[in-house]
Coordinates of C-alpha atoms in Angstrom, one line a residue:
X1 CA -8.5 -17.0 17.6
X2 CA -10.5 -18.1 19.8
X3 CA -9.6 -16.0 22.9
X4 CA -9.6 -12.7 20.6
X5 CA -13.5 -13.7 19.0
X6 CA -14.1 -14.4 23.3
X7 CA -13.6 -10.3 23.3
X8 CA -15.8 -8.8 20.0
X9 CA -18.3 -10.8 20.5
X10 CA -19.0 -9.6 23.6
X11 CA -18.4 -5.7 22.7
X12 CA -20.8 -6.8 19.6
X13 CA -23.2 -7.8 22.9
X14 CA -22.3 -4.0 24.0
X15 CA -23.5 -2.4 21.1
X16 CA -26.1 -5.1 20.4
X17 CA -27.3 -4.2 24.0
X18 CA -27.6 -0.5 23.3
X19 CA -29.5 -0.6 20.2
X20 CA -25.4 0.3 18.5
X21 CA -24.5 -2.5 15.6
X22 CA -24.7 -0.8 12.2
X23 CA -25.2 -2.3 9.1
X24 CA -24.5 -1.7 5.5
X25 CA -28.4 -1.9 3.6
X26 CA -26.8 -2.0 0.1
X27 CA -29.3 -0.2 -3.4
X28 CA -30.1 -1.7 -6.1
X29 CA -28.2 -0.3 -9.2
X30 CA -27.7 -2.4 -12.4
X31 CA -25.3 -5.1 -11.5
X32 CA -21.6 -4.7 -14.5
X33 CA -22.1 -5.1 -17.9
X34 CA -19.6 -8.8 -18.7
X35 CA -16.1 -9.2 -17.6
X36 CA -14.0 -6.9 -19.7
X37 CA -11.5 -7.6 -22.7
X38 CA -8.1 -8.5 -21.3
X39 CA -4.8 -8.5 -23.1
X40 CA -1.7 -11.0 -23.6
X41 CA 1.3 -8.3 -23.8
X42 CA 1.5 -4.2 -23.0
X43 CA -0.1 -2.2 -25.7
X44 CA -0.1 1.5 -26.1
X45 CA -2.3 2.9 -23.6
X46 CA 0.4 1.5 -20.9
X47 CA 3.1 4.3 -21.3
X48 CA 0.3 6.7 -20.6
X49 CA 0.3 5.3 -16.9
X50 CA 3.7 6.8 -16.3
X51 CA 4.1 8.9 -19.5
X52 CA 3.9 13.4 -18.1
X53 CA 4.5 15.7 -18.4
X54 CA 5.1 19.3 -16.1
X55 CA 3.7 22.9 -17.6
X56 CA 7.2 25.1 -18.3
X57 CA 6.8 26.7 -14.6
X58 CA 6.3 23.8 -12.5
X59 CA 9.6 22.3 -14.7
X60 CA 11.0 25.8 -14.0
X61 CA 9.4 25.8 -10.1
X62 CA 11.3 22.3 -9.5
X63 CA 15.3 22.9 -11.0
X64 CA 14.5 26.4 -9.2
X65 CA 14.4 24.7 -5.9
X66 CA 17.6 25.1 -3.7
X67 CA 18.5 28.1 -5.6
X68 CA 19.9 26.5 -8.2
X69 CA 18.4 28.1 -11.6
X70 CA 20.7 27.8 -14.3
X71 CA 18.6 29.0 -17.4
X72 CA 18.9 26.3 -18.9
X73 CA 15.9 25.9 -17.9
X74 CA 14.4 26.5 -22.0
X75 CA 16.5 24.1 -23.5
X76 CA 14.3 20.5 -21.7
X77 CA 11.5 18.4 -23.2
X78 CA 8.4 18.8 -21.2
X79 CA 8.6 15.1 -21.3
X80 CA 9.5 12.9 -18.8
X81 CA 9.2 8.8 -17.5
X82 CA 7.4 9.0 -13.9
X83 CA 9.6 7.0 -11.7
X84 CA 7.2 7.8 -8.6
X85 CA 4.8 6.7 -8.7
X86 CA 2.8 3.0 -7.1
X87 CA 0.5 2.1 -10.1
X88 CA 3.0 -1.4 -9.9
X89 CA 0.6 -3.0 -12.3
X90 CA 0.0 -0.5 -14.3
X91 CA -3.7 -0.4 -14.4
X92 CA -4.7 3.7 -14.5
X93 CA -4.9 4.2 -18.0
X94 CA -6.3 0.3 -19.2
X95 CA -9.4 0.5 -21.6
X96 CA -11.1 -2.2 -18.9
X97 CA -10.8 0.4 -15.9
X98 CA -11.1 3.4 -17.9
X99 CA -14.6 1.5 -19.8
X100 CA -16.0 0.3 -16.0
X101 CA -15.2 4.4 -14.9
X102 CA -17.1 6.0 -17.8
X103 CA -19.7 3.9 -18.0
X104 CA -20.7 3.9 -14.4
X105 CA -20.3 7.5 -14.7
X106 CA -23.0 7.8 -17.5
X107 CA -24.9 5.3 -16.1
X108 CA -25.6 6.6 -12.0
X109 CA -23.1 9.4 -12.9
X110 CA -21.1 9.6 -9.4
X111 CA -23.8 7.0 -8.0
X112 CA -25.9 8.2 -4.3
X113 CA -24.2 10.4 -2.4
X114 CA -23.9 10.2 1.6
X115 CA -21.1 7.4 3.9
X116 CA -21.8 4.2 3.7
X117 CA -24.0 3.1 6.5
X118 CA -26.7 6.3 5.1
X119 CA -27.2 6.0 2.0
X120 CA -23.5 6.0 0.2
X121 CA -23.5 1.8 -0.6
X122 CA -24.2 0.2 -2.9
X123 CA -24.5 -4.2 -4.7
X124 CA -21.3 -2.3 -7.0
X125 CA -19.6 -2.0 -3.5
X126 CA -20.7 -5.1 -1.9
X127 CA -19.2 -7.3 -5.6
X128 CA -16.3 -5.5 -5.1
X129 CA -15.8 -6.5 -1.1
X130 CA -16.8 -10.2 -2.0
X131 CA -13.7 -10.0 -4.9
X132 CA -11.4 -8.3 -2.1
X133 CA -12.1 -11.5 0.2
X134 CA -12.0 -14.3 -2.2
X135 CA -8.1 -12.5 -3.1
X136 CA -7.1 -12.3 0.4
X137 CA -8.9 -15.0 1.2
X138 CA -11.1 -14.3 4.5
X139 CA -14.4 -14.5 5.6
X140 CA -15.6 -9.8 4.8
X141 CA -13.9 -7.4 3.6
X142 CA -15.1 -3.6 4.2
X143 CA -15.3 -1.3 2.2
X144 CA -13.5 2.4 2.9
X145 CA -12.3 6.1 0.8
X146 CA -8.7 5.1 1.4
X147 CA -6.2 3.2 2.3
X148 CA -5.9 5.7 5.8
X149 CA -9.2 5.8 6.9
X150 CA -8.7 1.6 6.6
X151 CA -6.3 1.9 9.1
X152 CA -7.9 4.0 11.7
X153 CA -11.4 2.6 11.1
X154 CA -9.1 -0.6 12.1
X155 CA -7.3 1.0 15.5
X156 CA -10.2 3.3 16.7
X157 CA -12.3 0.2 16.6
X158 CA -10.0 -2.2 18.2
X159 CA -9.8 -0.1 20.7
X160 CA -13.7 0.4 21.7
X161 CA -12.9 -3.6 22.6
X162 CA -11.7 -1.7 26.2
X163 CA -13.9 0.9 27.0
X164 CA -16.9 -1.2 25.5
X165 CA -15.5 -4.4 27.6
X166 CA -15.7 -1.7 31.1
X167 CA -19.4 -0.6 31.1
X168 CA -19.9 2.4 32.1
X169 CA -15.7 3.7 33.3
X170 CA -12.5 4.1 31.8
X171 CA -10.8 1.1 31.6
X172 CA -7.7 0.6 34.3
X173 CA -4.0 0.2 32.1
X174 CA -4.6 -4.3 31.7
X175 CA -8.1 -3.6 30.5
X176 CA -6.7 -2.0 27.6
X177 CA -5.3 -2.6 24.2
X178 CA -1.2 -2.9 23.7
X179 CA -0.7 -2.4 20.5
X180 CA 2.9 -3.7 19.4
X181 CA 3.6 -1.5 16.2
X182 CA 7.4 -1.5 14.1
X183 CA 9.0 1.8 13.7
X184 CA 8.9 2.6 10.5
X185 CA 4.3 1.2 10.3
X186 CA 3.2 4.5 8.1
X187 CA 2.1 7.6 9.6
X188 CA -2.3 6.5 9.3
X189 CA -1.4 3.3 11.2
X190 CA -0.1 6.3 13.5
X191 CA -2.1 8.1 13.8
X192 CA -4.1 6.2 14.5
X193 CA -2.5 4.4 18.0
X194 CA -2.9 7.9 18.7
X195 CA -5.9 8.7 18.6
X196 CA -6.8 5.4 20.4
X197 CA -4.4 5.8 23.2
X198 CA -5.9 9.7 24.1
X199 CA -9.1 8.0 24.1
X200 CA -7.2 5.9 27.4
X201 CA -8.1 3.0 25.0
X202 CA -5.0 1.4 24.6
X203 CA -0.7 1.2 25.1
X204 CA 1.7 1.3 22.7
X205 CA 4.6 -0.4 22.2
X206 CA 7.1 0.9 19.3
X207 CA 9.7 -2.2 18.2
X208 CA 12.3 -1.6 16.2
X209 CA 12.1 -2.0 12.7
X210 CA 11.8 -5.3 11.8
X211 CA 13.3 -6.7 14.7
X212 CA 11.6 -9.9 16.0
X213 CA 14.2 -10.2 19.1
X214 CA 12.6 -6.4 20.6
X215 CA 9.5 -7.9 19.4
X216 CA 9.7 -11.3 21.7
X217 CA 11.0 -9.1 24.1
X218 CA 8.2 -6.3 24.3
X219 CA 5.7 -8.5 24.3
X220 CA 7.8 -10.9 27.2
X221 CA 7.4 -7.8 28.8
X222 CA 3.7 -6.9 28.6
X223 CA 1.6 -8.0 31.1
X224 CA -1.8 -7.1 29.5
X225 CA -3.4 -9.6 28.0
X226 CA -5.1 -8.1 24.7
X227 CA -2.2 -7.5 22.9
X228 CA -2.3 -6.7 19.1
X229 CA 0.8 -6.0 16.4
X230 CA 0.5 -4.1 13.4
X231 CA 2.7 -4.2 10.7
X232 CA 3.4 -2.8 7.0
X233 CA 3.7 -5.9 4.5
X234 CA 5.8 -4.2 1.8
X235 CA 7.8 -0.9 4.0
X236 CA 6.9 2.2 1.2
X237 CA 10.3 4.3 2.0
X238 CA 12.6 1.3 2.3
X239 CA 11.4 -1.7 -0.3
X240 CA 12.0 -4.2 2.8
X241 CA 9.3 -7.2 3.6
X242 CA 8.3 -7.7 7.3
X243 CA 9.3 -11.2 8.8
X244 CA 5.8 -12.3 8.4
X245 CA 7.1 -15.6 9.0
X246 CA 8.7 -14.9 11.7
X247 CA 5.5 -13.0 13.4
X248 CA 3.6 -15.8 13.2
X249 CA 5.3 -17.2 14.9
X250 CA 5.6 -14.4 17.1
X251 CA 2.0 -15.4 17.4
X252 CA 1.6 -18.6 17.8
X253 CA 3.9 -18.2 21.4
X254 CA 2.3 -14.7 22.3
X255 CA -1.1 -15.5 20.6
X256 CA -1.2 -11.6 19.5
X257 CA -4.2 -10.3 17.0
X258 CA -1.4 -9.5 13.9
X259 CA -2.4 -6.9 12.2
X260 CA -0.8 -5.7 8.5
X261 CA -1.3 -3.3 6.2
X262 CA -0.8 -4.7 2.3
X263 CA -1.2 -1.4 0.5
X264 CA 2.2 -2.2 -1.6
X265 CA 1.4 -6.3 -2.1
X266 CA -1.8 -7.0 -2.8
X267 CA -2.1 -7.8 -6.5
X268 CA 2.0 -7.3 -6.6
X269 CA 2.7 -9.8 -4.0
X270 CA 1.9 -14.2 -5.2
X271 CA 0.9 -16.3 -7.8
X272 CA -2.7 -14.7 -7.8
X273 CA -2.2 -11.1 -6.4
X274 CA -3.1 -11.7 -2.9
X275 CA -0.3 -10.0 -1.8
X276 CA 2.8 -10.7 1.1
X277 CA 0.3 -13.8 3.0
X278 CA 0.2 -15.4 0.1
X279 CA 3.9 -14.7 -1.7
X280 CA 4.9 -15.7 2.6
X281 CA 2.6 -18.7 2.3
X282 CA 0.9 -17.1 5.4
X283 CA -2.4 -15.9 4.0
X284 CA -4.6 -18.1 7.8
X285 CA -2.3 -16.9 10.1
X286 CA -3.1 -13.1 9.4
X287 CA -6.2 -11.4 11.4
X288 CA -7.1 -8.3 10.1
X289 CA -5.4 -7.2 6.5
X290 CA -5.3 -3.3 5.2
X291 CA -5.5 -3.3 1.7
X292 CA -5.5 0.4 -0.5
X293 CA -7.4 0.3 -4.4
X294 CA -4.6 3.4 -4.6
X295 CA -1.5 0.9 -5.4
X296 CA -1.2 -1.7 -7.9
X297 CA -5.4 -1.7 -8.4
X298 CA -4.2 1.6 -9.9
X299 CA -8.2 3.2 -8.8
X300 CA -8.9 4.6 -5.8
X301 CA -10.1 3.0 -2.0
X302 CA -9.3 0.6 0.8
X303 CA -10.0 -1.8 2.2
X304 CA -10.3 -4.6 5.6
X305 CA -10.0 -8.4 4.9
X306 CA -11.2 -9.8 8.3
X307 CA -13.6 -12.5 9.2
X308 CA -17.6 -10.9 10.4
X309 CA -17.1 -10.6 13.5
X310 CA -14.8 -7.6 13.1
X311 CA -16.1 -6.5 9.9
X312 CA -19.4 -6.1 11.7
X313 CA -17.5 -4.2 14.7
X314 CA -14.9 -1.5 12.0
X315 CA -18.6 -0.7 10.5
X316 CA -19.8 0.1 14.1
X317 CA -17.3 1.6 16.0
X318 CA -14.1 3.4 12.6
X319 CA -15.6 6.8 13.2
X320 CA -13.5 7.8 9.3
X321 CA -15.9 4.9 7.8
X322 CA -18.5 6.3 10.1
X323 CA -18.4 9.2 9.0
X324 CA -16.9 8.9 5.7
X325 CA -18.7 9.5 2.1
X326 CA -18.4 5.7 0.2
X327 CA -16.2 5.9 -3.0
X328 CA -19.0 7.6 -6.1
X329 CA -19.8 3.8 -8.6
X330 CA -17.7 4.9 -11.0
X331 CA -14.3 4.8 -9.2
X332 CA -16.5 1.4 -7.6
X333 CA -16.4 -0.8 -10.7
X334 CA -13.6 0.5 -11.7
X335 CA -12.0 -1.3 -8.9
X336 CA -14.2 -4.4 -9.5
X337 CA -12.6 -4.5 -13.8
X338 CA -8.7 -3.6 -11.7
X339 CA -9.0 -6.6 -9.9
X340 CA -11.1 -9.0 -13.0
X341 CA -7.9 -8.0 -15.5
X342 CA -5.3 -8.5 -13.1
X343 CA -7.1 -12.3 -12.3
X344 CA -6.1 -12.1 -16.4
X345 CA -3.1 -10.5 -16.9
X346 CA -0.5 -12.7 -14.9
X347 CA 2.1 -11.2 -17.1
X348 CA 1.8 -8.1 -14.9
X349 CA 3.4 -8.9 -12.6
X350 CA 6.0 -11.2 -14.1
X351 CA 6.6 -8.0 -15.6
X352 CA 7.0 -5.9 -12.4
X353 CA 9.5 -9.3 -10.9
X354 CA 11.3 -9.3 -13.9
X355 CA 11.6 -5.2 -13.3
X356 CA 13.3 -5.9 -10.6
X357 CA 16.1 -8.2 -11.5
X358 CA 16.5 -6.4 -14.3
X359 CA 17.3 -3.0 -12.1
X360 CA 19.2 -5.7 -9.7
X361 CA 21.6 -6.9 -12.4
X362 CA 22.0 -3.6 -14.1
X363 CA 23.3 -1.8 -10.3
X364 CA 24.5 -5.3 -8.4
X365 CA 22.4 -3.6 -5.2
X366 CA 20.3 -6.1 -3.0
X367 CA 16.7 -5.0 -3.1
X368 CA 13.6 -7.5 -2.9
X369 CA 10.6 -5.6 -4.6
X370 CA 9.7 -2.9 -6.8
X371 CA 9.6 0.0 -4.1
X372 CA 14.2 0.5 -4.2
X373 CA 15.1 4.1 -2.1
X374 CA 18.9 5.4 -2.1
X375 CA 19.7 7.6 0.4
X376 CA 21.6 10.2 -0.5
X377 CA 22.3 11.6 3.7
X378 CA 20.7 15.6 3.5
X379 CA 17.4 17.3 2.4
X380 CA 20.2 19.9 -0.3
X381 CA 22.2 17.0 -1.3
X382 CA 18.6 14.4 -3.0
X383 CA 17.2 18.1 -3.7
X384 CA 20.4 18.3 -6.1
X385 CA 19.7 15.1 -7.4
X386 CA 16.3 15.3 -8.2
X387 CA 16.8 18.0 -10.2
X388 CA 19.1 15.6 -11.8
X389 CA 16.5 13.5 -12.4
X390 CA 14.2 15.4 -14.3
X391 CA 17.0 16.8 -16.2
X392 CA 17.7 13.5 -17.6
X393 CA 14.3 13.2 -17.5
X394 CA 13.0 11.2 -15.2
X395 CA 10.1 12.2 -12.9
X396 CA 11.9 10.7 -9.1
X397 CA 10.6 13.1 -6.2
X398 CA 12.7 13.1 -3.5
X399 CA 11.9 12.6 -0.3
X400 CA 13.0 14.6 3.2
X401 CA 11.7 14.9 6.3
X402 CA 8.4 14.1 7.9
X403 CA 7.9 11.6 5.4
X404 CA 11.3 10.5 7.0
X405 CA 13.6 11.3 9.6
X406 CA 16.8 13.8 8.4
X407 CA 20.2 12.6 7.4
X408 CA 18.1 10.0 5.5
X409 CA 16.5 11.8 2.8
X410 CA 16.3 9.5 -0.2
X411 CA 15.2 9.2 -3.7
X412 CA 12.6 6.6 -4.0
X413 CA 12.4 4.6 -7.4
X414 CA 9.1 2.5 -8.1
X415 CA 8.7 -0.4 -11.4
X416 CA 5.7 -0.5 -13.5
X417 CA 4.7 -3.3 -15.8
X418 CA 4.4 -0.1 -17.7
X419 CA 8.2 0.8 -17.9
X420 CA 10.6 -0.7 -20.6
X421 CA 14.0 -2.7 -19.8
X422 CA 15.0 0.4 -22.1
X423 CA 13.3 2.9 -19.8
X424 CA 15.0 1.3 -16.4
X425 CA 18.4 1.8 -18.1
X426 CA 17.9 5.0 -19.1
X427 CA 16.7 5.8 -15.5
X428 CA 20.1 3.1 -14.4
X429 CA 22.6 5.2 -16.4
X430 CA 21.4 8.7 -14.6
X431 CA 21.4 7.3 -11.3
X432 CA 24.5 6.4 -11.4
X433 CA 26.4 9.0 -9.4
X434 CA 24.2 7.7 -6.4
X435 CA 25.0 4.4 -7.4
X436 CA 28.4 1.4 -6.0
X437 CA 31.2 3.2 -7.4
X438 CA 31.9 0.2 -9.2
X439 CA 28.4 0.8 -10.5
X440 CA 29.6 4.3 -11.6
X441 CA 33.2 2.7 -13.8
X442 CA 30.4 0.7 -15.8
X443 CA 29.5 0.9 -19.1
X444 CA 26.1 -0.3 -20.6
X445 CA 26.4 -0.9 -24.0
X446 CA 23.1 -1.8 -25.1
X447 CA 23.8 -5.5 -25.7
X448 CA 25.5 -5.9 -22.0
X449 CA 22.4 -4.3 -20.4
X450 CA 20.1 -6.5 -23.5
X451 CA 21.9 -10.1 -20.9
X452 CA 21.4 -8.7 -17.9
X453 CA 17.5 -8.4 -18.6
X454 CA 17.5 -11.9 -21.1
X455 CA 19.1 -13.0 -17.3
X456 CA 16.6 -12.2 -15.5
X457 CA 13.9 -12.6 -17.5
X458 CA 14.9 -17.0 -16.3
X459 CA 14.7 -16.3 -12.5

């Protein structure tokens, strides 16, 4: 987008004239060891990512929530199957990730402790940035402490453009950035927008969830020249995808900057794990791709994949990046290993999607991702459902306000490569009271379930 490139270049020139451009200077550590060992299928370590335990006090507290303690808690087992995490690829317990973190910790401790612009940035951080830029098909990448801070940094850097170009004064309304945000975007995007609005650098417009007609109307009605559309790629509470092909068409029509948060799509979607843009074949049409390393990568951290000019602006004006301590070296080493394992163990990605198909075949629900939302309704009903799942041996946390609107409380279920088909079958049986009536009347024999799984595996 030539006009956005020109705006960023002008903002960078303004920063340079005031000696405010900042750069990361990597501290040199010994390079990571040879690529870690990978495996052709699941190993015993995979169960560590989904088999968890609660101590008696926590179990009793959870079951007593809502005043329904029954006295039967002592009869319950403490081991649960986790269906509420975001470790989609099952990498958090992988031997390569454990070994990479342990070896780096033994050699460097936590590494230099400071912000990336002072002393916290090392060649390990640089290696991960290069790997993520390649994965996302972008020129450059900036590693951030969390996905939340990555979104905040992008929003504040965006807003700074209007201030930098309005030298010595507050930008007028027409000089501000117009940010169009999906109604169900993540809190980190919303908070970032609120911050730049308060700084009088941007004006926000919220369009109905995934409603491209409404977005088209808002764009056509807006006279502000500098337009940005920001959206989650895969929505964390509903499990649906943003209509990226339609957004790309609107981008061509209006020339806006397209920013996506691919937190739940990265490593999960696309043949190479490039995320939702790879899945929808529109990687070149995404201007800025934010992501996290705490979900499918099984580690910690966030990133912004973008052009080098955008990276220079974000690292110079993104306050949540500038004023946060950089990720510890053992964490970055584990991320580096996780990205390698994700490339080599492609079966993990395939298995996640086979699980999605299997769950759909058992429930006849129309699901499109490893995030499955079973809307219950009231908070009391959702808590009751959560206690039922706990007694059935599953950790499925009820989602309540403020995460979701009132009376849309739900059980949010996530599928992982570490789950087995038997885990999923037993989960579906336990969910029967909250599934469509046709499911409640069905009996899932082992033979029937395995036939469905075999059929779904061919998809």
